[in-house]
PDB file of C-alpha atoms in Angstrom:
ATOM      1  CA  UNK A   9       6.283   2.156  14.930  1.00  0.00           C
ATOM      2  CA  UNK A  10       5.619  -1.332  13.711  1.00  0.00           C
ATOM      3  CA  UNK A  11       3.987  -2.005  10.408  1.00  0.00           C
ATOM      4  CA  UNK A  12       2.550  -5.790  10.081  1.00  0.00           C
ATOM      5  CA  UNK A  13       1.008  -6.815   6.141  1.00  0.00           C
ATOM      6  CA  UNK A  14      -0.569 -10.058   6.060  1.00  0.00           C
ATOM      7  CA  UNK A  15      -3.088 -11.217   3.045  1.00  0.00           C
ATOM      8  CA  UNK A  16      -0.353 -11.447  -0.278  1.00  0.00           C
ATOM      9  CA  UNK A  17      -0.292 -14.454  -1.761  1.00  0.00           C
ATOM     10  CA  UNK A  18      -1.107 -16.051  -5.956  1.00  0.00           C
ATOM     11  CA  UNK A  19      -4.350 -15.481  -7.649  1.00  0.00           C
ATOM     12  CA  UNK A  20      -5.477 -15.726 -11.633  1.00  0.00           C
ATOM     13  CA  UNK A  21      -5.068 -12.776 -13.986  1.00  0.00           C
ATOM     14  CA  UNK A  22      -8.919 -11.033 -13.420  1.00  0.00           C
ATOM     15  CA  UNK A  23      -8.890 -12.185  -9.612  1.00  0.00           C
ATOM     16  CA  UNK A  24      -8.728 -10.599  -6.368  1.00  0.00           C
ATOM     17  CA  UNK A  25      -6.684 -10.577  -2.648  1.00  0.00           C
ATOM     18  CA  UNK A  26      -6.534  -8.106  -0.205  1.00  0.00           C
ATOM     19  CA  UNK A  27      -3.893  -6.756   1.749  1.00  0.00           C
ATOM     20  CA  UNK A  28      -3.997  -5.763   5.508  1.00  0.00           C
ATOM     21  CA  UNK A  29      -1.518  -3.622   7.357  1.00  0.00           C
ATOM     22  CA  UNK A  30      -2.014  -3.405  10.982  1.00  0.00           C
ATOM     23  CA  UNK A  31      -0.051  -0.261  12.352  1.00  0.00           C
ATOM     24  CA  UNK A  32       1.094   0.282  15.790  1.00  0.00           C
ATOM     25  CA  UNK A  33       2.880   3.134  17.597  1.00  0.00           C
ATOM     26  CA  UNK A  34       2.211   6.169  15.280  1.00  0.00           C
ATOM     27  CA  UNK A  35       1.679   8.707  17.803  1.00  0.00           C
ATOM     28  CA  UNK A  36       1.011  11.688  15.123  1.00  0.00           C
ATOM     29  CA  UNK A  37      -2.752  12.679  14.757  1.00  0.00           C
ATOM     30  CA  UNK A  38      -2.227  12.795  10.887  1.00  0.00           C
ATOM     31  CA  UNK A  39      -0.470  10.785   8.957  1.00  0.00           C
ATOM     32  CA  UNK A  40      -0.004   8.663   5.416  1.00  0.00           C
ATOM     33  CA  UNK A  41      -0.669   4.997   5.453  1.00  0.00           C
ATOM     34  CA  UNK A  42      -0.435   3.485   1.844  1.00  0.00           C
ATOM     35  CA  UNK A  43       1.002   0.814  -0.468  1.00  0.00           C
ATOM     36  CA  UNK A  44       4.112   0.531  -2.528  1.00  0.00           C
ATOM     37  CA  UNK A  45       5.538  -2.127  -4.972  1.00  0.00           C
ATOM     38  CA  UNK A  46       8.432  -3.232  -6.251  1.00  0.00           C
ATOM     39  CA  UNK A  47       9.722  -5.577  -8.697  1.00  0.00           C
ATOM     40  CA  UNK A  48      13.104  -6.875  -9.257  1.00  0.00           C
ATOM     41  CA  UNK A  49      15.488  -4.453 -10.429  1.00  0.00           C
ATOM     42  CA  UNK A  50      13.216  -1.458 -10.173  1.00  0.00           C
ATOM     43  CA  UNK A  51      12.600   1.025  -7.501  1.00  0.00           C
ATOM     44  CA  UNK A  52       9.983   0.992  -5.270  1.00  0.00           C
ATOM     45  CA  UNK A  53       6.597   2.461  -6.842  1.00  0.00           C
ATOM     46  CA  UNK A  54       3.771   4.329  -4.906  1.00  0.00           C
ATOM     47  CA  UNK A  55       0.426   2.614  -5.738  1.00  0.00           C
ATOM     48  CA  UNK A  56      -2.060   3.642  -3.633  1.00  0.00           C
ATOM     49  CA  UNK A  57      -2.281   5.923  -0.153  1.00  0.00           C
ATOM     50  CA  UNK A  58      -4.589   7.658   2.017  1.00  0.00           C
ATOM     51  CA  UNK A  59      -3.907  10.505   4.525  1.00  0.00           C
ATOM     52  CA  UNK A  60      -5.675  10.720   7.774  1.00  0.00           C
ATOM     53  CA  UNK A  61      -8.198  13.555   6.690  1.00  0.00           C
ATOM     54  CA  UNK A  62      -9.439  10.833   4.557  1.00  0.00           C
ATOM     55  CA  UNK A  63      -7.386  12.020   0.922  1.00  0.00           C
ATOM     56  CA  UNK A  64      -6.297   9.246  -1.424  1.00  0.00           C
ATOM     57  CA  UNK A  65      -4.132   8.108  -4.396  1.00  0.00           C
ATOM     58  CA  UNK A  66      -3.574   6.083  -6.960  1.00  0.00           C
ATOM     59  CA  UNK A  67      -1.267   5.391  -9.567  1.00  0.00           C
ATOM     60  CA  UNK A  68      -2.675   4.986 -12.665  1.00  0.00           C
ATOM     61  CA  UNK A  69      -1.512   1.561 -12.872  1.00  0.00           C
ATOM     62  CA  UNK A  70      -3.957   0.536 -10.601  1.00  0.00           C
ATOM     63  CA  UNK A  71      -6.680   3.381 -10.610  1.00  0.00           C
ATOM     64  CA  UNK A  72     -10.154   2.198 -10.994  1.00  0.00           C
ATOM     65  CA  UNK A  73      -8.790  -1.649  -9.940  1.00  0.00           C
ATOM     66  CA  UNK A  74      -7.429  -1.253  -6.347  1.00  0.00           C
ATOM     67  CA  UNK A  75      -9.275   0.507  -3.126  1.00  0.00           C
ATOM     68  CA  UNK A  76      -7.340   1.437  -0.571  1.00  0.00           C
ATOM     69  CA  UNK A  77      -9.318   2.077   2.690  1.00  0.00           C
ATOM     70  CA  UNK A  78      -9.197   1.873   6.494  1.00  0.00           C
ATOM     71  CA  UNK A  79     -10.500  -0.453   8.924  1.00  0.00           C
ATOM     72  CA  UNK A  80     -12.811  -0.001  12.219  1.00  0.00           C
ATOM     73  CA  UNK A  81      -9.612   0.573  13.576  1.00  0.00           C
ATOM     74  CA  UNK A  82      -8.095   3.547  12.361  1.00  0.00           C
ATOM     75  CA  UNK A  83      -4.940   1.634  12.595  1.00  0.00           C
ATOM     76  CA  UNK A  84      -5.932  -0.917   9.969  1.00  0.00           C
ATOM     77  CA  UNK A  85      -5.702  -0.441   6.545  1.00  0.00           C
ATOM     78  CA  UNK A  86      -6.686  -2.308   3.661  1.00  0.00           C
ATOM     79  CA  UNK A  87      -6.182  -2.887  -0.018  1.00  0.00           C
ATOM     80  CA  UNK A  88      -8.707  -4.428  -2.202  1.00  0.00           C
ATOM     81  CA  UNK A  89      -7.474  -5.586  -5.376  1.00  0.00           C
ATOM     82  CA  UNK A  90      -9.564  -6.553  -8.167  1.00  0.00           C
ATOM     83  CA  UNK A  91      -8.758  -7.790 -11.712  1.00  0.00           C
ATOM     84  CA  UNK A  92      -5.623  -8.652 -11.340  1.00  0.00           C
ATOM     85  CA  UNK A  93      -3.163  -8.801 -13.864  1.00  0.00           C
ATOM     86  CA  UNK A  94       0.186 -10.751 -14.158  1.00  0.00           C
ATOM     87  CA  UNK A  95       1.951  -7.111 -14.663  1.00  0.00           C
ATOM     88  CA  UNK A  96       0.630  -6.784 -10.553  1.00  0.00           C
ATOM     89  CA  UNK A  97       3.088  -8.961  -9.383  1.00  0.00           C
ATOM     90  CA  UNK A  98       5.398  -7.557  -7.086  1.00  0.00           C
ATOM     91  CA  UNK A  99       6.287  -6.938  -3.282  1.00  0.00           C
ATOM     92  CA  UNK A 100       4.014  -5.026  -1.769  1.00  0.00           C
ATOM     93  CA  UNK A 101       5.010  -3.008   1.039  1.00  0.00           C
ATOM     94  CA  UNK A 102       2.793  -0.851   3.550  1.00  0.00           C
ATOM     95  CA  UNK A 103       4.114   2.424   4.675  1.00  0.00           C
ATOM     96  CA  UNK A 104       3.557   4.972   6.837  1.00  0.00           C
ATOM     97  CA  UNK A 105       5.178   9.167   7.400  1.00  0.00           C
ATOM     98  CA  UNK A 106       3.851  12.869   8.388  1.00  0.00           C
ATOM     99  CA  UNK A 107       3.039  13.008   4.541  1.00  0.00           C
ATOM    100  CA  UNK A 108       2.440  11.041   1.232  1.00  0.00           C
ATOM    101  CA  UNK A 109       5.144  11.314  -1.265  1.00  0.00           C
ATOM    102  CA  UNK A 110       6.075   9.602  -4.148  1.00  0.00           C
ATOM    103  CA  UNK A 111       9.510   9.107  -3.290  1.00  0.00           C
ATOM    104  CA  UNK A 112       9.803   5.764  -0.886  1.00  0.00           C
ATOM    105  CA  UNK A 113      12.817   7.281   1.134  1.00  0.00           C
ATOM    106  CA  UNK A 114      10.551  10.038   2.552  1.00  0.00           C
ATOM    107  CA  UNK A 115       8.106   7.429   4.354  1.00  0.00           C
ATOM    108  CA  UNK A 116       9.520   7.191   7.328  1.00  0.00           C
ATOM    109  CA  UNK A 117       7.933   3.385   8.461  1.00  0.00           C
ATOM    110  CA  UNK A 118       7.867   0.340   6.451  1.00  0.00           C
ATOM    111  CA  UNK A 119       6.364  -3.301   7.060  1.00  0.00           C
ATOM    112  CA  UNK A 120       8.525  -6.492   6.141  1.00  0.00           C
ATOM    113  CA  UNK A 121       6.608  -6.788   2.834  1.00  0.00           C
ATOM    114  CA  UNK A 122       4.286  -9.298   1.226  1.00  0.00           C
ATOM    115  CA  UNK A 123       4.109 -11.028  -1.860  1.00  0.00           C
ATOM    116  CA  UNK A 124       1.880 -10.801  -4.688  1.00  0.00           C
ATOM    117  CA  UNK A 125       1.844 -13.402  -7.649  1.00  0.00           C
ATOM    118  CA  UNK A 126      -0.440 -13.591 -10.500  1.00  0.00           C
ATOM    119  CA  UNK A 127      -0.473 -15.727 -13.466  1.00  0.00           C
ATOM    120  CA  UNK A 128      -1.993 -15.730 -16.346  1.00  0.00           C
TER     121      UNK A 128
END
């Protein structure tokens, strides 16, 4: 399984980016695809994922802000993220497992990571 983000990058407190994660290889017919971040010094944090049957999650951190959602390909997925704040700075990683969990070491598949910056 290969995981591929692409779209991190700097942006102004109250603007926008959006992630991409292009997943290849997953032979399961459900699965979890979904975001995590992590800052220095802290462990990685689930943000925002969405099983195959179309069930989603946020962390409160970024509830109401962030949209998680899946391309024309249903090996695509996206995250939109809106009003961004400099506390959203962080490494965000795409993952991808039989289930969605909180804890990162139960994902099974992880991309190489992007990074998100953004001042204030």
């Amino acid at each position: 399984v290969q995981l591929v983000e692409s779209g991190g990058g700097s942006a102004q407190a109250g603007g926008s980016l959006r992630l991409s994660c292009a997943a290849s290889g997953i032979t399961y017919s459900r699965y979890c695809m979904g975001w995590f971040r992590q800052t220095p010094g802290n462990q990685r944090e689930r943000i925002a994922t969405r099983f195959t049957t179309g069930n989603t999650f946020y962390a409160d951190s970024v509830r109401g802000r962030f949209t998680i959602s899946q391309g024309n390909s249903k090996s695509t997925l996206y995250l939109q993220m809106d009003s961004l704040t400099p506390q959203d700075s962080a490494m965000y990683y795409c993952a991808a497992g039989p289930g969605c969990y909180n804890d990162p070491q139960k994902m099974n598949w992880w991309g190489q990571g992007t990074q998100v910056t953004v001042s204030s």
